């Protein structure tokens, strides 16, 4: 099958084009003219340019002629009136009534009535309404008619947005999945990327952070690129956007359609490599006027507290650390007898009793001192006799056997709860108002939104104002103009990380001294910095202005022949102010510093699409499309300024020149890239049973080397509507069925601009101490052959409905192969530069997606229970890295493995005393080779890692692939139960497999540590090593961090109450509901004390002291909300 | 008709867009990005030359500084917060694919610099534009070419000392090359000496743009290259019988004709590390010592400096790291087992506690007469905390006068900690130590009774901090600012003297050798009228006077013609020539201790294994093969042989033995 597909693909470019031309030439000479002309000649772009210009000019002449012809042709003669009703005889607002040729249209009004003028009383009118079957009514002389619309309950018959147009879902040949606003808004979220989690098979959403205003990383069917982007393309109302989709208010979104396989995305060519997410915003509807308000307030609380040692536990771990290094005694010297049990004198020194350190106040009550004299260094506390067991233990551990030890009561050690004072209850407010309405000639929608989240950590919040407006003007029935514009203004306070800081503070210290003065170093240790004041002094504010807008004009030239031209702009301007005040953990008492960064980014896209939909006889339906498109992508200029030692703090980053050094440093940059593209598409349906789509796109990108800038991206797909076959009606198990196969190729050129021409870098040097000597040095070679990265996807899909649509399922199998990976490869540094860009390497993705919607109960009493089940599994594997068949250790790339793997030592617990005895692992195995016996890492209480290659040496060769960042599978189950006016909805999200890393505890006798079960001579733990004073980064610590990332999360439980009609009538409202929702209430995960989703993938750290850990903290929310429709 | 009008407008607008040439539209417009075409201009070539100096800084920009150049030698061993210990312990982590990547970075930095030199030499030679103001004349062009050849020589010299034979690349490649054979050590030395010799005549003795290559720098390194090549006995470096004469001639020309002179006082080179002001009387407060920008500037501008990597105090010109060497030698005076009255400040530095001096280093100094000892190590820490909390107070029993009872024993600016550098025979009674009023006293040798065996307070946490790199004024005043602004000393005139001295000695002319050593010794002695360190007479048996120690400091032939105990010769060292080499190493420690020459000096003199094994208790695993660094594996694996990627045997044969 794969082979066959490849065969098809290799000839597709020409085949697609020829097929297209021949078919059209046979049927319609005029249209074929366009086709032959647009067939791109890649070798000669100049030729192409002239051709385009010629076609366009010609087409507009034609267009004008046809337009005027149509104006003359219309001569209405007969007026027809009537009503459109649903099956329960209720009026339907906004139903479209039109003549069978579609030239004359009317829209039903609020009471369902309409009036239409038709050429003659024998015409046939067609009535259509969303979600209902089309009704064809022959007038037969009648002038007043009543039309009853029947609900179309075939699941397949929704409309989905494909590239450059919409299609009935049943007619789509590619793998496309959709969700509507109802599903999107079932769970209140800040942004779209969060809302997609677990909703669509094949779309993986993982939070990048839980800080207010941050979004998620979206992957459609896995990663496929080493160095270029793996983010999907977002298309809003037909316009590809260039920046994060998370600026957009999710409440403005009507539907989301995800194009997953290349037969669907190839039409976006070089930008479609990672899937395409089509977003349709809310629009006004003809004949219907509505005002909708929705508002909610939610209360957020941290989901999982990070367990850290309490004061007595931490004190114990410090003692153990000192004792392990044989310095737990008053002198803290190995020359004095080392102690094992808590000792008053040793503690006096350890916890600063001799110097009056603040820690001592918390510890001292555990002992009963008879003498405590700092002047003479005399500290005598009450003792008790040692028990026989304790004596035996000391002897056994080779400690001095003491007759008495200090009387110690750990419950008397006092403690301070740092964490509890670093988090708060967050509050989120979300209000949205939309007004939509329209007539035949004008449809309009206006939405305004306000979102304000106060995060669970102090100083972190996010505020967003959004306005969006769409208008569609239809001055004549062959011309449509429209605009869509959305503006958002958001302010994100990234804030300080007070909770993480608090989790690292010693419980036997407190943030203020006895006089109430703030203590920057509560125990005097300058590595343990109290960030408690950061909420007042550390600011990191990101302000974003985002405008996405497009205007379009569409002309109906002939029946079925349309020309659409659109121009869209996407602008994102950000301002980032960073300020660190003097009394902060950043500046630690030195004068404040600040920076101010302004970034202006803009993209525009201009596209012209000619489409022709026609039938030959009644069995052959054709739809052809031709596109020309120019894109200016991400023209960005950035200016950044910074200053140290600000004179006063109130100014934050607004007057950087006021600093004691009288120096403001600055930097800036400018980048731009462009794309020019042509595309042709042919869709052909035979008897609505066999559906074919062929497309081919030609893209030219500025970032690639001259001469290699252009490429073709062809695709082909076939769908068989089994339910339209005769034999289908002979069974009654299945209510609908479709089989799809598709293949296509997409590209990726997402490398930074200016990389192909031998770019230079600026170097900094100076003569003497002051004169600038800024130089320029080569960074890489010219790469004249750099070209696209290409992804070919094959997809096989099944869609079917059973039991009269009670069960609907979609199944997709796919395989994609990305070749000519754009890579930044390391080259021998002897060349003078260390890397260059090349096209080499291959990544394969294989997977399976399944989604199932069932109506479990739909009783006459009004009880309805539905279940949505989504499952996807993707296997990503590197096939080839550099052509040699070798792995790339430096970048942790391994053949047969996904991109992000965990590669390290495998832990086998701790070495135990038994290992050191005869017959033990250390004694008889590890110590027998090389210098192992002298290595202090191979002792009881230290981390035991597997000697994977069996050479009796633990070294880099023993590292192995322990797991990957990718889950094996993900899935979700959503249940909705409704009865009368109540809806109960709950969703559970599952993630199976994958791995993450839990942080390293600080078992060093100096810092606070996560609460862990560590090894001591009397506690032979296999979880964590013995604390030691000398090393906070113990050898092989990495091995202890790896955890399985499987979890189940209850995403929401919501209960909605719809107010009954009787009440609504009194309130003059159409609909009104109130709901309560518990978001993320439960997480089922046992591998660590962390929420796996709060820890991002990191396998290699820049510094040897680097430590994995959460960058933010997840929370559960309780939401109360209301939705009102007038 | 209105519609037709609209459509016409629309069509017109669309056509205009389409008429824009596709080709032009997708052409990259270079705004803030330069490409190789810039090197066709004289400004571009000038900038290329400047960029070739930048890799000089790398040696000082992080932990590679001590790890590659001063770890694993006789002078220093591990402090208690050791990172990169493999470079000191020589354990199995010191391999070509180690976790640190220093050897890889050294390789990358050096070849990046060499490439810039090669590119510049070719392009400047080709450049022909008489109207150019900066590169219009042959003199101007030759000056820049000479600078580049000097730098190229310098970088190959650094490479050959660390790695042995490395690929010699003298042409800049225009496209990817993956075959690079290692040249012999002898061939690399020929390249180095050729470059320095070619550079010298084209360079001026002094430059206005301080930091550019000079004749003095070229000849200093040329002399050092000859000395290094000629020092080989067992190693094959292509040594020639004339090497010592060549070293003498070129080094001597630096002294005779160059503009550089020795500082009159050894301490002037690092004066930033000395306290200014005086210690207050017991019971009174003074001011704690503070860093002084003027001192630092004068250190940087010292005329003794022949060549230095330039670091900037200007944020806009500073690298992300700048000079970080100030952190690695400091002891933990500020935390851990705390010293009452002390907190971290800029003057005393940020203690990373990576290296502490070995006993050899302390004992090789004549601590009574040689002022360099107390100008190299910090023995006192002056109270810089204003709060009296935790400080011992005078009591009726120990107050010098009744009015001091209840006052802190040391005021602000007074001695909070004292490191006493005595000999075992001078061990102090613990009872006497307890009587001292300083909150902390660390005696190198103490004993509980006159007959007891001496023990030491010196530990891996509290030890003598080397202060030559102290940098009290850093790039910003942010707490813990790591980016120092002291220049990185690559060569100073004192070393030129030592090069000549060693070259004469290697020729057997010990008398002349000693005249050069004694120039430095005279400078090292306490001057007449110079106050000596109080430890001199209090604990070391010296005298408390203002007399010069110059006479006592003069080195004589007996120091190496006999097995002089003061020189701590290893027992394997016998015979005058052999002892002379070790004597010179001792003298280099006394003069250049810690200045990031040691590892290369020991390798050069073929003494790395013996001396490190003997004096560095932490270097337990050192083996003779450690005289070369491993060739970084990331570099080897990206190479090919006859178009094929390297197999395991190719990798092994490319690698240095032992790794």
Short mmCIF file of N, CA and C in Angstrom, two decimals, chain A residues 153 735 801-808 852-859 864-867:
data_model
loop_
_atom_site.label_atom_id
_atom_site.label_comp_id
_atom_site.label_asym_id
_atom_site.label_seq_id
_atom_site.Cartn_x
_atom_site.Cartn_y
_atom_site.Cartn_z
N UNK A 153 -30.51 14.57 10.54
CA UNK A 153 -29.75 14.01 11.66
C UNK A 153 -28.61 13.11 11.19
N UNK A 735 -26.19 3.64 9.25
CA UNK A 735 -26.99 4.74 8.71
C UNK A 735 -26.19 5.62 7.77
N UNK A 801 -21.96 5.81 10.53
CA UNK A 801 -22.97 6.00 11.55
C UNK A 801 -23.77 4.71 11.66
N UNK A 802 -24.23 4.43 12.86
CA UNK A 802 -24.99 3.21 13.07
C UNK A 802 -26.26 3.54 13.85
N UNK A 803 -27.19 2.62 13.77
CA UNK A 803 -28.43 2.73 14.54
C UNK A 803 -29.06 4.11 14.37
N UNK A 804 -29.34 4.43 13.15
CA UNK A 804 -29.99 5.70 12.83
C UNK A 804 -29.24 6.89 13.39
N UNK A 805 -27.93 6.82 13.28
CA UNK A 805 -27.14 7.97 13.72
C UNK A 805 -26.91 8.01 15.21
N UNK A 806 -27.33 6.99 15.94
CA UNK A 806 -27.09 6.99 17.39
C UNK A 806 -25.60 6.80 17.68
N UNK A 807 -24.93 6.12 16.76
CA UNK A 807 -23.49 5.94 16.93
C UNK A 807 -22.81 6.50 15.70
N UNK A 808 -21.87 7.39 15.91
CA UNK A 808 -21.08 7.90 14.81
C UNK A 808 -19.61 7.71 15.14
N UNK A 852 -15.52 8.55 18.58
CA UNK A 852 -16.81 7.87 18.62
C UNK A 852 -17.77 8.75 19.40
N UNK A 853 -18.92 9.00 18.79
CA UNK A 853 -19.96 9.73 19.51
C UNK A 853 -21.18 8.83 19.59
N UNK A 854 -21.68 8.65 20.78
CA UNK A 854 -22.84 7.79 20.91
C UNK A 854 -23.95 8.50 21.66
N UNK A 855 -25.16 8.20 21.24
CA UNK A 855 -26.31 8.64 22.03
C UNK A 855 -26.76 7.39 22.78
N UNK A 856 -26.43 7.32 24.04
CA UNK A 856 -26.67 6.10 24.80
C UNK A 856 -28.15 5.95 25.15
N UNK A 857 -28.71 7.05 25.57
CA UNK A 857 -30.13 7.04 25.95
C UNK A 857 -30.77 8.28 25.38
N UNK A 858 -31.89 8.10 24.77
CA UNK A 858 -32.64 9.26 24.29
C UNK A 858 -34.11 8.95 24.52
N UNK A 859 -34.48 9.04 25.79
CA UNK A 859 -35.81 8.55 26.12
C UNK A 859 -36.88 9.58 25.83
N UNK A 864 -31.51 12.31 28.10
CA UNK A 864 -30.59 12.04 27.00
C UNK A 864 -29.19 11.92 27.57
N UNK A 865 -28.51 10.86 27.11
CA UNK A 865 -27.13 10.66 27.58
C UNK A 865 -26.26 10.40 26.36
N UNK A 866 -25.28 11.27 26.20
CA UNK A 866 -24.37 11.08 25.07
C UNK A 866 -22.95 10.96 25.58
N UNK A 867 -22.17 10.23 24.80
CA UNK A 867 -20.76 10.04 25.15
C UNK A 867 -19.90 10.34 23.93
#
